[in-house]
Short mmCIF file of C-alpha atoms and ligand atoms in Angstrom, two decimals:
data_model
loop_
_atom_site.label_atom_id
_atom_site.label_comp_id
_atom_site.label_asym_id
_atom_site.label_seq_id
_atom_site.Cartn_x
_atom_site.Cartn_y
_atom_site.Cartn_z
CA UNK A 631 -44.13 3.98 -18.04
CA UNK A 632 -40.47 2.81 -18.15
CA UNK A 633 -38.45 1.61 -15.45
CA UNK A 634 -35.29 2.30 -14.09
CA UNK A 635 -34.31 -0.60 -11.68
CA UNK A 636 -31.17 0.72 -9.09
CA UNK A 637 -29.52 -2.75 -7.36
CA UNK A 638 -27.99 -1.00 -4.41
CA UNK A 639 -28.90 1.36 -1.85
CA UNK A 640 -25.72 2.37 -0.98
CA UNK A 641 -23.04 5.87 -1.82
CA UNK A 642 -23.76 5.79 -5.24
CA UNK A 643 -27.61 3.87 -5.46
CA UNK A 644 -28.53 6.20 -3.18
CA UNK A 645 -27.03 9.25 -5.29
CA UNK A 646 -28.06 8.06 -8.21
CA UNK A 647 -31.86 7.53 -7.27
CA UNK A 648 -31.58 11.19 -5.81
CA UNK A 649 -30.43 13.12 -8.91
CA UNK A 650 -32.22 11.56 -11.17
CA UNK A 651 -35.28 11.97 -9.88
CA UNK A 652 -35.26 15.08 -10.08
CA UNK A 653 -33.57 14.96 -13.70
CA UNK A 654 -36.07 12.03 -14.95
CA UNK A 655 -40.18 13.17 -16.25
CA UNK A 656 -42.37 11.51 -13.00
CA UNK A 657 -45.12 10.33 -15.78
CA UNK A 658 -42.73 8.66 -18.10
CA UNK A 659 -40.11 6.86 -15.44
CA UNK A 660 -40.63 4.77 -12.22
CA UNK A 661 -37.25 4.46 -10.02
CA UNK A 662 -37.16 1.41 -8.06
CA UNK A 663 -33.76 0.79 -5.03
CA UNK A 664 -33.36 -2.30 -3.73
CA UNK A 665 -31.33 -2.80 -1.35
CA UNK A 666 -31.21 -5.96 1.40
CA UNK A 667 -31.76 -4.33 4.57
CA UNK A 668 -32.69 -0.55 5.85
CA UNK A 669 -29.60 -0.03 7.57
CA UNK A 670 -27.16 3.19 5.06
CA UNK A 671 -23.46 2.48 7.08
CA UNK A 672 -20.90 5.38 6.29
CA UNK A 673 -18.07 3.41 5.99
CA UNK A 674 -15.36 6.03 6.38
CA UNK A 675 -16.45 6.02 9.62
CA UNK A 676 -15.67 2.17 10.78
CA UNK A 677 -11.87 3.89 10.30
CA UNK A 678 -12.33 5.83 13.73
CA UNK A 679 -14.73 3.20 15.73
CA UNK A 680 -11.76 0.86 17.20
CA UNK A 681 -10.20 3.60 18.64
CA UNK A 682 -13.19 4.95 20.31
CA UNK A 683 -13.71 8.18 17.61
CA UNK A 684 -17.18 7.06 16.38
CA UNK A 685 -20.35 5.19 18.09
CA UNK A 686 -22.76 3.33 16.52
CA UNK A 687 -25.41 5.85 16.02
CA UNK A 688 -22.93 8.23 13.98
CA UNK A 689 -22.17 6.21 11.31
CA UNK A 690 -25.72 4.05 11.02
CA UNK A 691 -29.26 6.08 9.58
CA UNK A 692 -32.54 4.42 7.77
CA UNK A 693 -31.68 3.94 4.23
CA UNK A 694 -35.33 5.32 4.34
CA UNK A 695 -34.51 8.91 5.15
CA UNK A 696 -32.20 9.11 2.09
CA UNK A 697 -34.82 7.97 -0.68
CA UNK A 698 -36.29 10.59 -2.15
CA UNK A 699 -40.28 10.89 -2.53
CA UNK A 700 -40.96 8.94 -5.76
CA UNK A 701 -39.19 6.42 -6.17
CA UNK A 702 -40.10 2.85 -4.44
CA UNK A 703 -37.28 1.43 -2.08
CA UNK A 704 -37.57 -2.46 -1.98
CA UNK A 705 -35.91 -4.70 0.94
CA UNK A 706 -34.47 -7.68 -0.52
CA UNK A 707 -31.46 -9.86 -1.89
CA UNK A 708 -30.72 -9.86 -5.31
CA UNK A 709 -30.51 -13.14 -6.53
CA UNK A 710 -29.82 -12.74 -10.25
CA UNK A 711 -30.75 -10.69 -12.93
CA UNK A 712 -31.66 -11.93 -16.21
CA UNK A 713 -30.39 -9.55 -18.82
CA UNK A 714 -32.09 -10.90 -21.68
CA UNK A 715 -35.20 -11.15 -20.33
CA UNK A 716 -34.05 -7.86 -18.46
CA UNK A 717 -35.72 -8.41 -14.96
CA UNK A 718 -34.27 -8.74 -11.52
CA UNK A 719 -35.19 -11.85 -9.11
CA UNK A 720 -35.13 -11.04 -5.48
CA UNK A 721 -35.47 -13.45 -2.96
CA UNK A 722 -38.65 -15.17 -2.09
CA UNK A 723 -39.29 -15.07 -5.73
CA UNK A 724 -40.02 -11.34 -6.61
CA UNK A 725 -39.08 -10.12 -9.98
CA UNK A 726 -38.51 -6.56 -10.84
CA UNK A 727 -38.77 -5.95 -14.78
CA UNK A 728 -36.53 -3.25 -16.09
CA UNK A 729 -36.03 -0.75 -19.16
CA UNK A 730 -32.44 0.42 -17.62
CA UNK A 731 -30.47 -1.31 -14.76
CA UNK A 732 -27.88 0.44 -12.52
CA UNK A 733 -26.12 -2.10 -10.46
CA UNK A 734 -24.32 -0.67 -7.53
CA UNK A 735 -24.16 -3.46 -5.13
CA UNK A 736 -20.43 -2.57 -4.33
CA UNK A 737 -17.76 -5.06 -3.26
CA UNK A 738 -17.93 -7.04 0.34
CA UNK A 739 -14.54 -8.29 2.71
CA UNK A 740 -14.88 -12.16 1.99
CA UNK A 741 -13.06 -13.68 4.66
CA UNK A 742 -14.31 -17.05 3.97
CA UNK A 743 -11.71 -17.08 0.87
CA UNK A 744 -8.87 -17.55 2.61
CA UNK A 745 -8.11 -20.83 4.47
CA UNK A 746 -8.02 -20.29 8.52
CA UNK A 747 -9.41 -16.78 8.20
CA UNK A 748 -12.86 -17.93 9.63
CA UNK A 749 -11.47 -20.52 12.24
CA UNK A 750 -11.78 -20.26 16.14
CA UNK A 751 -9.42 -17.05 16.17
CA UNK A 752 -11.64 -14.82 13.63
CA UNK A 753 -12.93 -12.29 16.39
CA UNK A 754 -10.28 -13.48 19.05
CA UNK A 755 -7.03 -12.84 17.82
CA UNK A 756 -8.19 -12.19 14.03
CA UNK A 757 -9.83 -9.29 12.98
CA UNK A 758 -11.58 -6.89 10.22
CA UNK A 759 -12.89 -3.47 10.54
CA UNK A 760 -14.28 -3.19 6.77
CA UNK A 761 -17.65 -4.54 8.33
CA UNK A 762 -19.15 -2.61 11.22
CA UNK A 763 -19.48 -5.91 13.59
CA UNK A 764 -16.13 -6.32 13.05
CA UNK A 765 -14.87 -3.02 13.86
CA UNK A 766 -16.90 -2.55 17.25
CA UNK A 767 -15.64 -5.69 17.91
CA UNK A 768 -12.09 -4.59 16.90
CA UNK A 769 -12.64 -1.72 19.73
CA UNK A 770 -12.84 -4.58 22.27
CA UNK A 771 -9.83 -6.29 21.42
CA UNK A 772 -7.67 -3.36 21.31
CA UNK A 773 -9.13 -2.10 24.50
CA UNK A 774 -7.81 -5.55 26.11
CA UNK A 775 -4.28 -5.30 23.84
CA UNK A 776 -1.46 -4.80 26.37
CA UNK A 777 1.53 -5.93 23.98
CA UNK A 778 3.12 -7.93 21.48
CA UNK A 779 2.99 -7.72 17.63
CA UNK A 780 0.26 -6.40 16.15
CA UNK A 781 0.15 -7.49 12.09
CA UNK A 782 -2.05 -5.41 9.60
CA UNK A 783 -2.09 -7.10 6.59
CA UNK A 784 -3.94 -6.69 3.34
CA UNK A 785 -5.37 -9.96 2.12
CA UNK A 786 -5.06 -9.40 -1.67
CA UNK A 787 -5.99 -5.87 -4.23
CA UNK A 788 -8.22 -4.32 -5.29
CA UNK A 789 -10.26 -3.30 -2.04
CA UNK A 790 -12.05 -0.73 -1.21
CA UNK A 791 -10.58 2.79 0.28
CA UNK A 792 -6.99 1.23 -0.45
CA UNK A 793 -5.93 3.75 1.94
CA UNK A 794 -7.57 2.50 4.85
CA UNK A 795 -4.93 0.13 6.51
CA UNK A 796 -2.63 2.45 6.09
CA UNK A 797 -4.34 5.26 8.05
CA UNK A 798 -5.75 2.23 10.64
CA UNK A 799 -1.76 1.36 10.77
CA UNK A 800 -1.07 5.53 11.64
CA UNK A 801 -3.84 5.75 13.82
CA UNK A 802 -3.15 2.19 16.21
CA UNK A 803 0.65 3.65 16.48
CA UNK A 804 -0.29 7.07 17.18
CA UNK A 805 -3.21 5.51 20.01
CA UNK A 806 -0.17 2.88 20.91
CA UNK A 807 1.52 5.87 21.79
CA UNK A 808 -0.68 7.97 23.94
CA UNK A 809 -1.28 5.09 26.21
CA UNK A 810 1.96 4.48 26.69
CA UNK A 811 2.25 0.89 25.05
CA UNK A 812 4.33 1.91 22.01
CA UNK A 813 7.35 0.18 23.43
CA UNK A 814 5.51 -3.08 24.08
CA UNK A 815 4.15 -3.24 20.40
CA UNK A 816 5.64 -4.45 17.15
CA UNK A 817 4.23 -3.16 14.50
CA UNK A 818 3.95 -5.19 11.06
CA UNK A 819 2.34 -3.72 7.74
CA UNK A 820 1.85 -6.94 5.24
CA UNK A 821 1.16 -5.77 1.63
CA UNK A 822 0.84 -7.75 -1.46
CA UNK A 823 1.96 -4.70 -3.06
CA UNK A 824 6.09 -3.87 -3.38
CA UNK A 825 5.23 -0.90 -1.84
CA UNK A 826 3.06 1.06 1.26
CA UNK A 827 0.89 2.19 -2.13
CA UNK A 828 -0.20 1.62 -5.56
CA UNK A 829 1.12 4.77 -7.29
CA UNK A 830 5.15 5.69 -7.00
CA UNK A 831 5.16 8.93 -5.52
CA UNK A 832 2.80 8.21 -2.61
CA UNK A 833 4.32 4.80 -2.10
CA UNK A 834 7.49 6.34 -1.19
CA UNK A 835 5.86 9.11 0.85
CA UNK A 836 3.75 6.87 2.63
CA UNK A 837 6.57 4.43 3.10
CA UNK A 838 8.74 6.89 4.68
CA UNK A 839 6.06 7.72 6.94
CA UNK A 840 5.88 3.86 7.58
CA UNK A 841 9.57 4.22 8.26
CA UNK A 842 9.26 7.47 10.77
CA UNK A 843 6.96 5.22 12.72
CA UNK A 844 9.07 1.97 13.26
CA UNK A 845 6.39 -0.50 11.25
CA UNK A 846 8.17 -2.74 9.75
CA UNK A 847 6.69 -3.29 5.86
CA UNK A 848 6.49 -6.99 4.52
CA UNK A 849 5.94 -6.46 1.07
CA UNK A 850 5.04 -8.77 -2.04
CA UNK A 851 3.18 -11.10 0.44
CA UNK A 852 0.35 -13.26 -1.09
CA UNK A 853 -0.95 -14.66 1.54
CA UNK A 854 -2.13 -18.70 1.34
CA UNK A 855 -3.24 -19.47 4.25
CA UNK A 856 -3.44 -18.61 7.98
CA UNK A 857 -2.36 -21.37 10.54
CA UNK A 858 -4.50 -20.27 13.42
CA UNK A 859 -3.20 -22.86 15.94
CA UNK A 860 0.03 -21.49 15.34
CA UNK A 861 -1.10 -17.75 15.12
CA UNK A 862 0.66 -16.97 12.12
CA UNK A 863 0.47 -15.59 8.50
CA UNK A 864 1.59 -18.62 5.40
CA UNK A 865 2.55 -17.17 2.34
CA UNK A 866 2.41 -18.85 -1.25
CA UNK A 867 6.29 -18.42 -1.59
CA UNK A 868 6.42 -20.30 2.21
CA UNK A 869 7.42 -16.99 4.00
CA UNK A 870 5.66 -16.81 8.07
CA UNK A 871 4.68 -13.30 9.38
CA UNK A 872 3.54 -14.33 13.04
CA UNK A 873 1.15 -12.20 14.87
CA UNK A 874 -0.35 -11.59 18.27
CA UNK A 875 -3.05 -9.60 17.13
CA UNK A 876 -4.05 -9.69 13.66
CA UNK A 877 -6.32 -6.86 11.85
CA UNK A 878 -6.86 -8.35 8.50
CA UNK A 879 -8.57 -6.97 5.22
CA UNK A 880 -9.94 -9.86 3.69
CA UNK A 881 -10.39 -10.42 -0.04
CA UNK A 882 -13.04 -7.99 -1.55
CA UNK A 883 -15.17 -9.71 -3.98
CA UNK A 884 -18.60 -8.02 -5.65
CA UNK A 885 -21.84 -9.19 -5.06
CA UNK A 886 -22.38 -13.07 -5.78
CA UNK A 887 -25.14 -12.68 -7.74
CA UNK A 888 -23.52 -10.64 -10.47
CA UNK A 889 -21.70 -13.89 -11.10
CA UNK A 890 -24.48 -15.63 -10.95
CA UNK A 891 -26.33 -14.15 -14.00
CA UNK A 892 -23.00 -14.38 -16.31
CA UNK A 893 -22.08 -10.65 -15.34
CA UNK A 894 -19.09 -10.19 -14.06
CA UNK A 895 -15.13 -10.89 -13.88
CA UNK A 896 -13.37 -13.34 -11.73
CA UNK A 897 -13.93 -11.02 -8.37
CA UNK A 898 -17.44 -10.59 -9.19
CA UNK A 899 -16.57 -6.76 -10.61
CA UNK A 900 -19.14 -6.01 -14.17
CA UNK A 901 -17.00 -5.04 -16.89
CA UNK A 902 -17.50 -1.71 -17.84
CA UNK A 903 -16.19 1.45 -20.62
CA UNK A 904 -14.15 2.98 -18.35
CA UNK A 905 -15.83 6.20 -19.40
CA UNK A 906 -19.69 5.71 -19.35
CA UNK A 907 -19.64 2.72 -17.03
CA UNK A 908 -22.31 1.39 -19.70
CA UNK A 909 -21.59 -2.68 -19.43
CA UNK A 910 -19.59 -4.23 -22.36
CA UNK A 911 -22.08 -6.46 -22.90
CA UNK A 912 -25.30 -5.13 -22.08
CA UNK A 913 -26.68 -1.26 -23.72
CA UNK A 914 -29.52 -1.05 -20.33
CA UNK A 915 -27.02 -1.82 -18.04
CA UNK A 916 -24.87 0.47 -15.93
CA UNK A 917 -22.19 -0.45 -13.06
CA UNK A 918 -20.98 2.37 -10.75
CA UNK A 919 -19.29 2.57 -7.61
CA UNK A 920 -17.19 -0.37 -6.53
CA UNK A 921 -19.72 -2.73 -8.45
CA UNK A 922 -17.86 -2.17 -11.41
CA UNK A 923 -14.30 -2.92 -12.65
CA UNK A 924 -13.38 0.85 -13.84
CA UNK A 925 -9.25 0.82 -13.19
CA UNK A 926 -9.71 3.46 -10.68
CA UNK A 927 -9.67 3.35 -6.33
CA UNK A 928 -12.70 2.33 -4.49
CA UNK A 929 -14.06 4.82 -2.84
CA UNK A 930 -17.25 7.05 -2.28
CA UNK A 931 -15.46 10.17 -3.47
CA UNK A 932 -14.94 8.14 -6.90
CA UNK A 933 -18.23 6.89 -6.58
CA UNK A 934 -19.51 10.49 -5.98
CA UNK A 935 -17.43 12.03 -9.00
CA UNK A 936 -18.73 8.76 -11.24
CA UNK A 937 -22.00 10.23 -10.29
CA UNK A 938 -21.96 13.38 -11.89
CA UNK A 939 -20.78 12.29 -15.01
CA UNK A 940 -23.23 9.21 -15.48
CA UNK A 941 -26.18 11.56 -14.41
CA UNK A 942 -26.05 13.51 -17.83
CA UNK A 943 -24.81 10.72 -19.93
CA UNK A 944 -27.92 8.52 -18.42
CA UNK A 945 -30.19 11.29 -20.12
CA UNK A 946 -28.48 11.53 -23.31
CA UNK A 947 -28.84 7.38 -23.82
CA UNK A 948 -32.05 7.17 -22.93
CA UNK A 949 -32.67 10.03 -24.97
CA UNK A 950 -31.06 7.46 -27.76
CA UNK A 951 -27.95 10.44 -28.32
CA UNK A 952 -24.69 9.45 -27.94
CA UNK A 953 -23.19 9.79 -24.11
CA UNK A 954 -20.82 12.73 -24.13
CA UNK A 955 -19.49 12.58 -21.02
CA UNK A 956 -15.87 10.31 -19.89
CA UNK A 957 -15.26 9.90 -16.53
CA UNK A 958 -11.27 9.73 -15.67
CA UNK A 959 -11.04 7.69 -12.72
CA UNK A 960 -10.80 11.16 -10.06
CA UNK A 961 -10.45 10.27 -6.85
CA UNK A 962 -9.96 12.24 -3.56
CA UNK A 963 -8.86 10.46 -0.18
CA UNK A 964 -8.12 11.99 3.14
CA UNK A 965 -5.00 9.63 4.78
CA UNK A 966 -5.67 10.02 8.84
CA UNK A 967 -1.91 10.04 9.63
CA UNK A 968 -2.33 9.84 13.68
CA UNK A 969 -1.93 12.88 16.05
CA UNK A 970 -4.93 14.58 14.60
CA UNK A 971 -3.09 15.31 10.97
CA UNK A 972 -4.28 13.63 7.82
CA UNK A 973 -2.52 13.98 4.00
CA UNK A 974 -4.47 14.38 1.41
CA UNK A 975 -4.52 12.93 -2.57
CA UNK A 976 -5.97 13.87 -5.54
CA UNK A 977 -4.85 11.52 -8.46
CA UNK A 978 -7.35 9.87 -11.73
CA UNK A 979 -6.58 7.03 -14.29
CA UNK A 980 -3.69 8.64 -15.48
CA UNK A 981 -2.19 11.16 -13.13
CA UNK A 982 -1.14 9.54 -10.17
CA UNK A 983 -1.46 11.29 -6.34
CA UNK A 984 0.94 14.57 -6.19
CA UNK A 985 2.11 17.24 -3.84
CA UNK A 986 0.62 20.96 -3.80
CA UNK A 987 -2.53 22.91 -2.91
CA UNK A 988 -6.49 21.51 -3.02
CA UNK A 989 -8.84 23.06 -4.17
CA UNK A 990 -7.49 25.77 -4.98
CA UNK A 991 -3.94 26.82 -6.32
CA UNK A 992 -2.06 28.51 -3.90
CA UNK A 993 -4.86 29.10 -1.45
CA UNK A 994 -5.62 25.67 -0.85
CA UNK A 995 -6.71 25.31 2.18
CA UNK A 996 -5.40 21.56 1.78
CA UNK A 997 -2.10 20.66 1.28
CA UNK A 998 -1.81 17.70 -1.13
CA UNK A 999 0.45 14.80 0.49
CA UNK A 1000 1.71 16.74 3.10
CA UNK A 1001 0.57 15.76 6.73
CA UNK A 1002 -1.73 19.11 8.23
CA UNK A 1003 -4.45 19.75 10.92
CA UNK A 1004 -6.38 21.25 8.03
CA UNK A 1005 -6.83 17.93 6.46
CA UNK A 1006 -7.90 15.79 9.19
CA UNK A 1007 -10.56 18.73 10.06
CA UNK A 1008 -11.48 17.85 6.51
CA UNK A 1009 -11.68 14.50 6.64
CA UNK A 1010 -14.14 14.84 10.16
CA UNK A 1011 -16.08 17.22 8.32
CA UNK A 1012 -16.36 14.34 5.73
CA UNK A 1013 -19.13 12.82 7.66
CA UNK A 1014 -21.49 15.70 7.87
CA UNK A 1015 -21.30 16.64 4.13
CA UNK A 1016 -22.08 12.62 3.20
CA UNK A 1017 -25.16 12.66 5.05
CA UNK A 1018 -26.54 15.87 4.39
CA UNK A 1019 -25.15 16.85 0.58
CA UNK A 1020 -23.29 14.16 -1.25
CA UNK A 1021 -26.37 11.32 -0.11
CA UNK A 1022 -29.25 13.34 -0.95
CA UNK A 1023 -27.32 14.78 -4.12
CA UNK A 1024 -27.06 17.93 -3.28
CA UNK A 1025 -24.28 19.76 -5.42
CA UNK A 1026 -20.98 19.65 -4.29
CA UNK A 1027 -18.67 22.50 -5.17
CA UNK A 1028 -15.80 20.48 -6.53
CA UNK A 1029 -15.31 19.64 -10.03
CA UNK A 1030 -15.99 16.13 -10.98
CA UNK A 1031 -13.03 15.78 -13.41
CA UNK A 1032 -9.65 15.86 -11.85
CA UNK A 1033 -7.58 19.49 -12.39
CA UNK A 1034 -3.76 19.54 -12.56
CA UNK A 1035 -4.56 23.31 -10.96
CA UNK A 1036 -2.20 23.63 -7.85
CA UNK A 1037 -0.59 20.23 -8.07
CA UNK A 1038 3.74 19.92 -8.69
CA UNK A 1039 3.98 17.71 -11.38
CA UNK A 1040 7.18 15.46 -11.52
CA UNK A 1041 10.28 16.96 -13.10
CA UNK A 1042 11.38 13.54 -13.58
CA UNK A 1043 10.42 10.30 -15.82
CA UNK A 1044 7.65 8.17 -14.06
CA UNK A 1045 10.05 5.31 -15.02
CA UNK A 1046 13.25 7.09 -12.84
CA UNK A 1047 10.94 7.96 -9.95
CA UNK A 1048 9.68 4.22 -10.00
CA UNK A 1049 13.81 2.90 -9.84
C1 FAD B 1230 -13.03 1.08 6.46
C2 FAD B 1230 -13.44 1.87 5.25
C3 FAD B 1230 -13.03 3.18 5.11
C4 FAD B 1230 -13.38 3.92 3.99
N1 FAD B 1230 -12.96 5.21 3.89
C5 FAD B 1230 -13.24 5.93 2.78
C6 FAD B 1230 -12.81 7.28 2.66
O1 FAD B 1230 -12.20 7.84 3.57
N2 FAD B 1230 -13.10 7.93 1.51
C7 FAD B 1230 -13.80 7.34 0.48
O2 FAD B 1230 -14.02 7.99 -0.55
N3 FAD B 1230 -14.23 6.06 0.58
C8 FAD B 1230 -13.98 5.34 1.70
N4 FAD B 1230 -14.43 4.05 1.82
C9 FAD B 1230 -15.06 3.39 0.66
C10 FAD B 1230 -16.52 3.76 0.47
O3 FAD B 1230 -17.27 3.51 1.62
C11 FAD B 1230 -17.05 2.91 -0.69
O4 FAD B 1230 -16.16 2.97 -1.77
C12 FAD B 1230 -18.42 3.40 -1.14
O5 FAD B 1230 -19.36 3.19 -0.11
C13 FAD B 1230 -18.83 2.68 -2.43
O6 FAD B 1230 -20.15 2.96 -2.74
P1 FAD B 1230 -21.04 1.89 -3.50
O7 FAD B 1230 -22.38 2.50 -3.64
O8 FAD B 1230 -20.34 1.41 -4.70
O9 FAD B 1230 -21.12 0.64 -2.51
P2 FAD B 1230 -21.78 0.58 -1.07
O10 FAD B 1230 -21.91 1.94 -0.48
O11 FAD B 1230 -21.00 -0.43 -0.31
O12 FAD B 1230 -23.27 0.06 -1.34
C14 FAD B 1230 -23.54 -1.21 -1.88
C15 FAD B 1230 -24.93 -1.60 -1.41
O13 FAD B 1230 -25.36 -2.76 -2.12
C16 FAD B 1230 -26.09 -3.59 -1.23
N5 FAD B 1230 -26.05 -4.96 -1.74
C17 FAD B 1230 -24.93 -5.70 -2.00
N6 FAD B 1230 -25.29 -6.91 -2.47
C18 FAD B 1230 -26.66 -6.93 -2.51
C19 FAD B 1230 -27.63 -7.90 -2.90
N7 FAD B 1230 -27.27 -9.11 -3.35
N8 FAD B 1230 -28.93 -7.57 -2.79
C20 FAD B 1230 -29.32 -6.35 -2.34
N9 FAD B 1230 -28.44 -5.39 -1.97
C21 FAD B 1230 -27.14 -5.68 -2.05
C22 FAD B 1230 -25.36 -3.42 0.11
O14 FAD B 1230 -26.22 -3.74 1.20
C23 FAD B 1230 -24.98 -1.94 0.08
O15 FAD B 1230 -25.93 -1.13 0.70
C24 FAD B 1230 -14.15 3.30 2.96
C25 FAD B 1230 -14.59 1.99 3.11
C26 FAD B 1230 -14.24 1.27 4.24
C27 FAD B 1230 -14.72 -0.14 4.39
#
């Protein structure tokens, strides 16, 4: 019997472990999850619950009801694997031997690595909603907001869904808005980017929508510290952004452990071909999702398109053939844009997010960057199809690689659109 050892119960453990047990021989392989606690969060959904969209039971379930019969789920923290004696040690001492490791522990909002982050105003005047405590709690504090300037601010790249301020930013103004407190609300967007977004062309649409809005965008800020006394946002080059309510994304760092056992970069992300996700170092050991450091966004739907492509590849290397399948980075992101309209983008490692039609050329029904009903319908629907096709890995009829079918490419120079 061999065993295939999967550190993470989450979009892509969870997947993973589904697929292939259907793929890998029942006699020959044992699949073992571990994850550290039985609660699956869809994360997508923390988006909607400080504006009242979600409650608690919609975006919670038993990781339980998404492992498939056959393969063992184990509760517990990973304290360190030991790739060349290839075992895992869990807390309280268990350790889980291994033929092939998947580690898909994701990346976590650290808000302990920025000084003042965690003082007396963290969940009084400071704020996350990339945890679920922090976005019911979020709810609260924007139920009680009356007026004054409310700073979003992203701590420091990469984190996950590197959407998600934005739409958070589209949603508060829109919600602002119906309740009639628009007027008493200044709305800051702090980026350590020089832009609203990574890629040019979406920057500058997502920018101008910024723009439309009134949010005024402080970009290339690295934030150094937070004086909480003060209520106010320190910069390395000594610049203030002052806030009355602050909803912060804190650093996103991967799982501790994977430093730990020697695995991973400076943020805790395992290095990675780009194509396989097989580690640099290691031929039994595969990172997917946001666990590894593959140049692409953080997201489920990348996660979800990784998926597919490791699934076959997995076969072929334990099959000792070579892997014949290269991921390119797809990813797929719904932008809630306020007023029940979301954009769309579509974009891999090399073709960054464009206008046009999605799936489908001409037909679409979604409009690529372009604000419609259609999309935010989508994105709703989003939450149905995670936990009833993409968890249990049921096929999905998109195609995992990105298509340039339907999409305007640039008539210009990436260098002139980026002047
Ligand atoms: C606010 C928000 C909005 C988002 N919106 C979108 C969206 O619209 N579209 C989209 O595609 N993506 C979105 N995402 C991102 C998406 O949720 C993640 O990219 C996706 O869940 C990544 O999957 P993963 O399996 O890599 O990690 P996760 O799903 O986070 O799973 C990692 C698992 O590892 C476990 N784990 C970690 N460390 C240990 C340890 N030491 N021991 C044991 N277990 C451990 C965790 O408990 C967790 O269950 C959003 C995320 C957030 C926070």
């Amino acid at each position: 019997m061999r065993n295939l050892v999967i550190l993470g119960g989450g979009t892509a453990g969870t997947m993973i472990a589904n697929k292939l047990r259907h793929r890998l021989d029942r006699l020959e392989w044992s699949i073992t999850v571990v994850d550290r606690d039985d609660q699956h969060h869809y994360q997508p959904g923390y988006l909607f619950l400080p504006f009242g969209g979600y409650t608690h039971e919609q975006v919670v379930r038993s990781r339980h009801a998404f492992i498939p019969d056959g393969v063992d789920f184990v509760v517990g923290s990973v304290e360190k694997v030991e790739p060349e004696q290839d075992v895992v040690l869990l807390d309280g001492g268990r350790e889980l031997p291994y033929d092939q490791l998947v580690i898909a522990t994701g990346t976590t909002p650290r808000p302990d690595q920025t000084p003042g982050m965690l003082g007396p105003e963290w969940r009084r005047s400071i704020f996350d909603f990339y945890t679920l405590e922090g976005a019911e709690a979020l709810a609260d504090a924007l139920a009680a907001f009356d007026g004054g300037r409310l700073v979003v601010h992203v701590t420091e790249m990469p984190i996950k869904c590197p959407v998600a301020p934005l739409e958070f930013t589209f949603l508060a103004e829109a919600w602002l808005r119906e309740r009639g407190l628009r007027d008493r609300v200044e709305l800051v967007f702090v980026t350590p980017l020089d832009g609203a977004f990574t890629k040019p062309v979406a920057s500058a649409h997502l920018g101008g929508m910024l723009d439309e809005r009134k949010v005024h965008v402080e970009t290339d800020f690295m934030v150094e510290r937070i004086d909480d006394q003060r209520k106010v946002l320190v910069s390395y080059d000594e610049r203030e952004v002052p806030f009355d309510l602050l909803v912060t994304v804190p650093l996103n760092m991967g799982a501790d452990f994977v430093a730990h056992s020697g695995l991973g970069d400076e943020l805790n992300y395992v290095p990675v071909d780009k194509q396989t996700q097989l580690s640099t170092r290691f031929d039994n050991i595969f990172a997917i999702g946001d666990a590894s450091d593959i140049p692409a966004s953080k997201a489920g739907s990348v996660a979800h398109f990784s998926v597919e492509i490791f699934v076959d590849n997995f076969l072929e290397h334990i099959a000792g053939r070579a892997m014949t399948g290269a991921f390119d980075g797809h990813a797929n992101c719904f932008v809630e844009s306020g007023d029940d309209k979301a954009l769309l983008i579509d974009f891999n490692y090399d073709t960054e997010p464009l206008p046009g039609k999605y799936p489908l050329p001409v037909l679409g029904p979604m409009d690529l960057l372009k604000e419609t009903r259609t999309n935010h319908l989508g994105k709703l629907a989003f939450r149905w199809i995670y936990w009833n096709v993409l968890l249990p890995g049921r096929p999905v009829p998109l195609p995992a690689l990105m298509s340039m079918a339907g999409k305007n490419a640039p008539t210009t120079e990436p260098d002139e659109q980026e002047a």
